[in-house]
Each structure stands twice: as structure tokens, then as C-alpha cells.
PDB file of C-alpha atoms in Angstrom:
ATOM      1  CA  UNK A  44      81.920 110.599 163.706  1.00  0.00           C
ATOM      2  CA  UNK A  45      83.599 112.224 160.687  1.00  0.00           C
ATOM      3  CA  UNK A  46      84.104 108.804 159.168  1.00  0.00           C
ATOM      4  CA  UNK A  47      80.390 107.998 159.641  1.00  0.00           C
ATOM      5  CA  UNK A  48      79.351 111.253 157.973  1.00  0.00           C
ATOM      6  CA  UNK A  49      81.715 110.541 155.038  1.00  0.00           C
ATOM      7  CA  UNK A  50      80.275 107.044 154.644  1.00  0.00           C
ATOM      8  CA  UNK A  51      76.723 108.422 154.729  1.00  0.00           C
ATOM      9  CA  UNK A  52      77.641 111.093 152.160  1.00  0.00           C
ATOM     10  CA  UNK A  53      79.299 108.527 149.889  1.00  0.00           C
ATOM     11  CA  UNK A  54      76.313 106.230 150.219  1.00  0.00           C
ATOM     12  CA  UNK A  55      73.956 109.075 149.307  1.00  0.00           C
ATOM     13  CA  UNK A  56      76.099 109.977 146.294  1.00  0.00           C
ATOM     14  CA  UNK A  57      76.045 106.382 145.093  1.00  0.00           C
ATOM     15  CA  UNK A  58      72.287 106.129 145.542  1.00  0.00           C
ATOM     16  CA  UNK A  59      71.678 109.439 143.785  1.00  0.00           C
ATOM     17  CA  UNK A  60      74.017 108.612 140.916  1.00  0.00           C
ATOM     18  CA  UNK A  61      72.291 105.293 140.342  1.00  0.00           C
ATOM     19  CA  UNK A  62      68.961 107.109 139.975  1.00  0.00           C
ATOM     20  CA  UNK A  63      69.395 108.062 136.367  1.00  0.00           C
ATOM     21  CA  UNK A  64      67.466 111.104 135.304  1.00  0.00           C
ATOM     22  CA  UNK A  65      65.609 110.125 132.173  1.00  0.00           C
ATOM     23  CA  UNK A  66      64.685 112.957 129.910  1.00  0.00           C
ATOM     24  CA  UNK A  67      61.213 112.483 128.492  1.00  0.00           C
ATOM     25  CA  UNK A  68      61.394 111.635 124.805  1.00  0.00           C
ATOM     26  CA  UNK A  69      59.832 114.228 122.561  1.00  0.00           C
ATOM     27  CA  UNK A  70      56.557 113.345 120.900  1.00  0.00           C
ATOM     28  CA  UNK A  71      56.358 113.344 117.109  1.00  0.00           C
ATOM     29  CA  UNK A  72      54.356 116.567 117.302  1.00  0.00           C
ATOM     30  CA  UNK A  73      57.005 118.229 119.486  1.00  0.00           C
ATOM     31  CA  UNK A  74      59.743 117.131 117.076  1.00  0.00           C
ATOM     32  CA  UNK A  75      57.978 118.676 114.081  1.00  0.00           C
ATOM     33  CA  UNK A  76      57.092 121.854 115.976  1.00  0.00           C
ATOM     34  CA  UNK A  77      60.780 122.224 116.848  1.00  0.00           C
ATOM     35  CA  UNK A  78      61.609 122.457 113.132  1.00  0.00           C
ATOM     36  CA  UNK A  79      59.291 125.472 112.729  1.00  0.00           C
ATOM     37  CA  UNK A  80      59.128 127.222 116.091  1.00  0.00           C
ATOM     38  CA  UNK A  81      62.738 127.708 117.144  1.00  0.00           C
ATOM     39  CA  UNK A  82      64.188 131.103 118.062  1.00  0.00           C
ATOM     40  CA  UNK A  83      65.379 131.562 114.465  1.00  0.00           C
ATOM     41  CA  UNK A  84      65.805 129.685 111.197  1.00  0.00           C
ATOM     42  CA  UNK A  85      69.230 128.395 112.283  1.00  0.00           C
ATOM     43  CA  UNK A  86      67.695 126.702 115.322  1.00  0.00           C
ATOM     44  CA  UNK A  87      64.920 125.257 113.148  1.00  0.00           C
ATOM     45  CA  UNK A  88      67.559 123.852 110.790  1.00  0.00           C
ATOM     46  CA  UNK A  89      69.568 122.400 113.675  1.00  0.00           C
ATOM     47  CA  UNK A  90      66.440 120.687 115.008  1.00  0.00           C
ATOM     48  CA  UNK A  91      65.632 119.297 111.581  1.00  0.00           C
ATOM     49  CA  UNK A  92      69.169 117.929 111.246  1.00  0.00           C
ATOM     50  CA  UNK A  93      68.923 116.441 114.750  1.00  0.00           C
ATOM     51  CA  UNK A  94      65.727 114.496 114.029  1.00  0.00           C
ATOM     52  CA  UNK A  95      65.927 113.682 110.330  1.00  0.00           C
ATOM     53  CA  UNK A  96      66.622 110.121 109.243  1.00  0.00           C
ATOM     54  CA  UNK A  97      69.733 109.684 107.137  1.00  0.00           C
ATOM     55  CA  UNK A  98      67.713 108.611 104.081  1.00  0.00           C
ATOM     56  CA  UNK A  99      64.745 110.968 104.446  1.00  0.00           C
ATOM     57  CA  UNK A 100      62.480 111.081 101.401  1.00  0.00           C
ATOM     58  CA  UNK A 101      61.576 114.765 100.843  1.00  0.00           C
ATOM     59  CA  UNK A 102      58.986 115.667  98.180  1.00  0.00           C
ATOM     60  CA  UNK A 103      58.353 119.193  96.948  1.00  0.00           C
ATOM     61  CA  UNK A 104      55.018 119.560  95.134  1.00  0.00           C
ATOM     62  CA  UNK A 105      54.660 119.266  91.380  1.00  0.00           C
ATOM     63  CA  UNK A 106      54.548 122.769  89.892  1.00  0.00           C
ATOM     64  CA  UNK A 107      56.593 124.220  92.767  1.00  0.00           C
ATOM     65  CA  UNK A 108      59.905 125.782  91.617  1.00  0.00           C
ATOM     66  CA  UNK A 109      61.896 123.106  93.466  1.00  0.00           C
ATOM     67  CA  UNK A 110      59.579 120.216  92.598  1.00  0.00           C
ATOM     68  CA  UNK A 111      60.948 116.740  92.978  1.00  0.00           C
ATOM     69  CA  UNK A 112      61.836 114.090  95.493  1.00  0.00           C
ATOM     70  CA  UNK A 113      65.161 114.332  97.271  1.00  0.00           C
ATOM     71  CA  UNK A 114      66.800 111.636  99.367  1.00  0.00           C
ATOM     72  CA  UNK A 115      68.913 112.669 102.345  1.00  0.00           C
ATOM     73  CA  UNK A 116      69.295 116.007 104.104  1.00  0.00           C
ATOM     74  CA  UNK A 117      72.291 117.044 101.988  1.00  0.00           C
ATOM     75  CA  UNK A 118      70.205 116.750  98.814  1.00  0.00           C
ATOM     76  CA  UNK A 119      67.293 118.637 100.425  1.00  0.00           C
ATOM     77  CA  UNK A 120      69.625 121.392 101.596  1.00  0.00           C
ATOM     78  CA  UNK A 121      71.235 121.756  98.169  1.00  0.00           C
ATOM     79  CA  UNK A 122      68.050 121.597  96.075  1.00  0.00           C
ATOM     80  CA  UNK A 123      65.557 123.333  98.369  1.00  0.00           C
ATOM     81  CA  UNK A 124      66.909 125.260 101.362  1.00  0.00           C
ATOM     82  CA  UNK A 125      69.934 126.840  99.665  1.00  0.00           C
ATOM     83  CA  UNK A 126      67.753 127.998  96.778  1.00  0.00           C
ATOM     84  CA  UNK A 127      65.050 129.366  99.070  1.00  0.00           C
ATOM     85  CA  UNK A 128      67.741 131.292 100.943  1.00  0.00           C
ATOM     86  CA  UNK A 129      69.415 132.712  97.854  1.00  0.00           C
ATOM     87  CA  UNK A 130      66.428 133.381  95.558  1.00  0.00           C
ATOM     88  CA  UNK A 131      63.925 134.879  98.020  1.00  0.00           C
ATOM     89  CA  UNK A 132      63.673 137.723 100.512  1.00  0.00           C
ATOM     90  CA  UNK A 133      62.036 136.797 103.826  1.00  0.00           C
ATOM     91  CA  UNK A 134      60.706 133.475 102.527  1.00  0.00           C
ATOM     92  CA  UNK A 135      58.953 131.717 105.376  1.00  0.00           C
ATOM     93  CA  UNK A 136      56.337 129.236 106.416  1.00  0.00           C
ATOM     94  CA  UNK A 137      53.988 130.511 109.123  1.00  0.00           C
ATOM     95  CA  UNK A 138      52.328 127.507 110.744  1.00  0.00           C
ATOM     96  CA  UNK A 139      48.695 127.950 111.675  1.00  0.00           C
ATOM     97  CA  UNK A 140      48.191 124.601 113.372  1.00  0.00           C
ATOM     98  CA  UNK A 141      49.192 120.944 113.486  1.00  0.00           C
ATOM     99  CA  UNK A 142      47.366 117.629 113.348  1.00  0.00           C
ATOM    100  CA  UNK A 143      49.131 114.585 114.772  1.00  0.00           C
ATOM    101  CA  UNK A 144      48.171 110.920 114.542  1.00  0.00           C
ATOM    102  CA  UNK A 145      50.602 108.159 115.521  1.00  0.00           C
ATOM    103  CA  UNK A 146      53.538 108.372 113.074  1.00  0.00           C
ATOM    104  CA  UNK A 147      52.189 111.303 111.021  1.00  0.00           C
ATOM    105  CA  UNK A 148      52.126 115.035 111.690  1.00  0.00           C
ATOM    106  CA  UNK A 149      50.517 117.578 109.385  1.00  0.00           C
ATOM    107  CA  UNK A 150      51.533 121.212 109.650  1.00  0.00           C
ATOM    108  CA  UNK A 151      49.465 123.737 107.746  1.00  0.00           C
ATOM    109  CA  UNK A 152      49.666 127.452 107.291  1.00  0.00           C
ATOM    110  CA  UNK A 153      50.967 130.024 104.829  1.00  0.00           C
ATOM    111  CA  UNK A 154      54.114 130.532 102.781  1.00  0.00           C
ATOM    112  CA  UNK A 155      55.158 134.102 102.064  1.00  0.00           C
ATOM    113  CA  UNK A 156      58.100 135.912 100.582  1.00  0.00           C
ATOM    114  CA  UNK A 157      59.392 138.163  97.838  1.00  0.00           C
ATOM    115  CA  UNK A 158      61.200 136.769  94.815  1.00  0.00           C
ATOM    116  CA  UNK A 159      64.494 138.668  94.432  1.00  0.00           C
ATOM    117  CA  UNK A 160      64.563 138.911  90.621  1.00  0.00           C
ATOM    118  CA  UNK A 161      60.989 140.154  90.142  1.00  0.00           C
ATOM    119  CA  UNK A 162      60.486 141.866  93.527  1.00  0.00           C
ATOM    120  CA  UNK A 163      57.018 140.228  93.593  1.00  0.00           C
ATOM    121  CA  UNK A 164      55.550 139.223  96.930  1.00  0.00           C
ATOM    122  CA  UNK A 165      53.296 136.199  97.383  1.00  0.00           C
ATOM    123  CA  UNK A 166      51.298 134.343 100.009  1.00  0.00           C
ATOM    124  CA  UNK A 167      50.062 130.802  99.472  1.00  0.00           C
ATOM    125  CA  UNK A 168      48.326 128.223 101.642  1.00  0.00           C
ATOM    126  CA  UNK A 169      50.374 125.111 102.298  1.00  0.00           C
ATOM    127  CA  UNK A 170      50.323 121.794 104.127  1.00  0.00           C
ATOM    128  CA  UNK A 171      53.283 119.603 105.030  1.00  0.00           C
ATOM    129  CA  UNK A 172      52.865 115.917 105.835  1.00  0.00           C
ATOM    130  CA  UNK A 173      55.646 114.486 107.963  1.00  0.00           C
ATOM    131  CA  UNK A 174      56.132 110.799 108.759  1.00  0.00           C
ATOM    132  CA  UNK A 175      58.296 109.643 111.634  1.00  0.00           C
ATOM    133  CA  UNK A 176      59.651 106.333 112.871  1.00  0.00           C
ATOM    134  CA  UNK A 177      61.193 105.924 116.341  1.00  0.00           C
ATOM    135  CA  UNK A 178      61.695 109.671 116.776  1.00  0.00           C
ATOM    136  CA  UNK A 179      63.259 110.179 113.339  1.00  0.00           C
ATOM    137  CA  UNK A 180      61.697 112.027 110.417  1.00  0.00           C
ATOM    138  CA  UNK A 181      61.565 109.597 107.502  1.00  0.00           C
ATOM    139  CA  UNK A 182      59.514 111.581 104.973  1.00  0.00           C
ATOM    140  CA  UNK A 183      58.137 114.993 104.114  1.00  0.00           C
ATOM    141  CA  UNK A 184      55.566 115.875 101.465  1.00  0.00           C
ATOM    142  CA  UNK A 185      54.510 119.389 100.503  1.00  0.00           C
ATOM    143  CA  UNK A 186      51.097 120.475  99.212  1.00  0.00           C
ATOM    144  CA  UNK A 187      50.938 124.088  98.048  1.00  0.00           C
ATOM    145  CA  UNK A 188      49.112 126.385  95.649  1.00  0.00           C
ATOM    146  CA  UNK A 189      52.172 126.563  93.412  1.00  0.00           C
ATOM    147  CA  UNK A 190      50.431 128.869  90.903  1.00  0.00           C
ATOM    148  CA  UNK A 191      50.782 131.750  93.372  1.00  0.00           C
ATOM    149  CA  UNK A 192      54.499 130.996  93.821  1.00  0.00           C
ATOM    150  CA  UNK A 193      54.976 130.756  90.056  1.00  0.00           C
ATOM    151  CA  UNK A 194      53.268 134.140  89.552  1.00  0.00           C
ATOM    152  CA  UNK A 195      55.799 135.745  91.918  1.00  0.00           C
ATOM    153  CA  UNK A 196      58.700 134.261  89.943  1.00  0.00           C
ATOM    154  CA  UNK A 197      57.455 135.422  86.515  1.00  0.00           C
TER     155      UNK A 197
END
């Protein structure tokens, strides 16, 4: 009897272990939302690093203080994120909504922050266009009213 119960238990374990639990893949929209809507900026950064393609093409708008195109997350971090973190107080993007279509996700909302050197606060409307391929972020392009950002810096 004990042997029969052990065999049944082992059989059930084998059956259950062969039923692999597949976690549902995140949609492109969910991936992009995770880079904005984490518990804090560290979580947002971790999610970005998790989903970014190695050779991401990241474009900051012409006229923006960090304008240019950067290839790879290390370059983006050095030329954009580190500067935003060191030159601004409470710089943030507040997403208003998202539009998703196949491999593209647009996030739009408002930038805000205070420039440390001038103590000037700004708010500016912004849109980010993200492109993804097989669950990886391959490009980012920023559209922003850079005049308002420039006025805070000067």
C-alpha cells in the first residue's frame, strides 16, 4: 500500500513537472510602460536595461541640451541619464498616455524639473517613439519643446 502511494506520488510529480508553466510574454506596450511606471527610477532603469537591445539607437531631439544619437545603453547612460541626474532637481517624465501599434509604442506627457545652476523650473510637452523587435527595444526618439528646457538652463 505504501509502495503504491509512493508510486502514485512520484507519477504525479513527474506529470506536474513536465507541465511547464509558461509565463506570458510581455507586450511591447507593457515593456515600455515598465520603463516609466516602476516603483521608482531605479526600477525603471532596471526594466530599461532588461529590455533594451545591445545596439539601441537613442535620439535626443535637436535643440535639447543632450541632443544627438547614441548607440548602446552605456552611451545613453553616460550622455543622457547621468547628466539628467546630476544637472537637474526632480527631473521627470510624467506619462499621460500611450499609443501602441505592432512594433511601435508612443508615450506622451510632460517633462518637468528644476535646473540646478539657475534654479529655474520648467514644464514641457514631450513624446517618445519607441521601436521594438522580438521583445527588445531597438530605438528611441524624443520630440520635445526644447525652447522651454533651454529657457530653464539660461
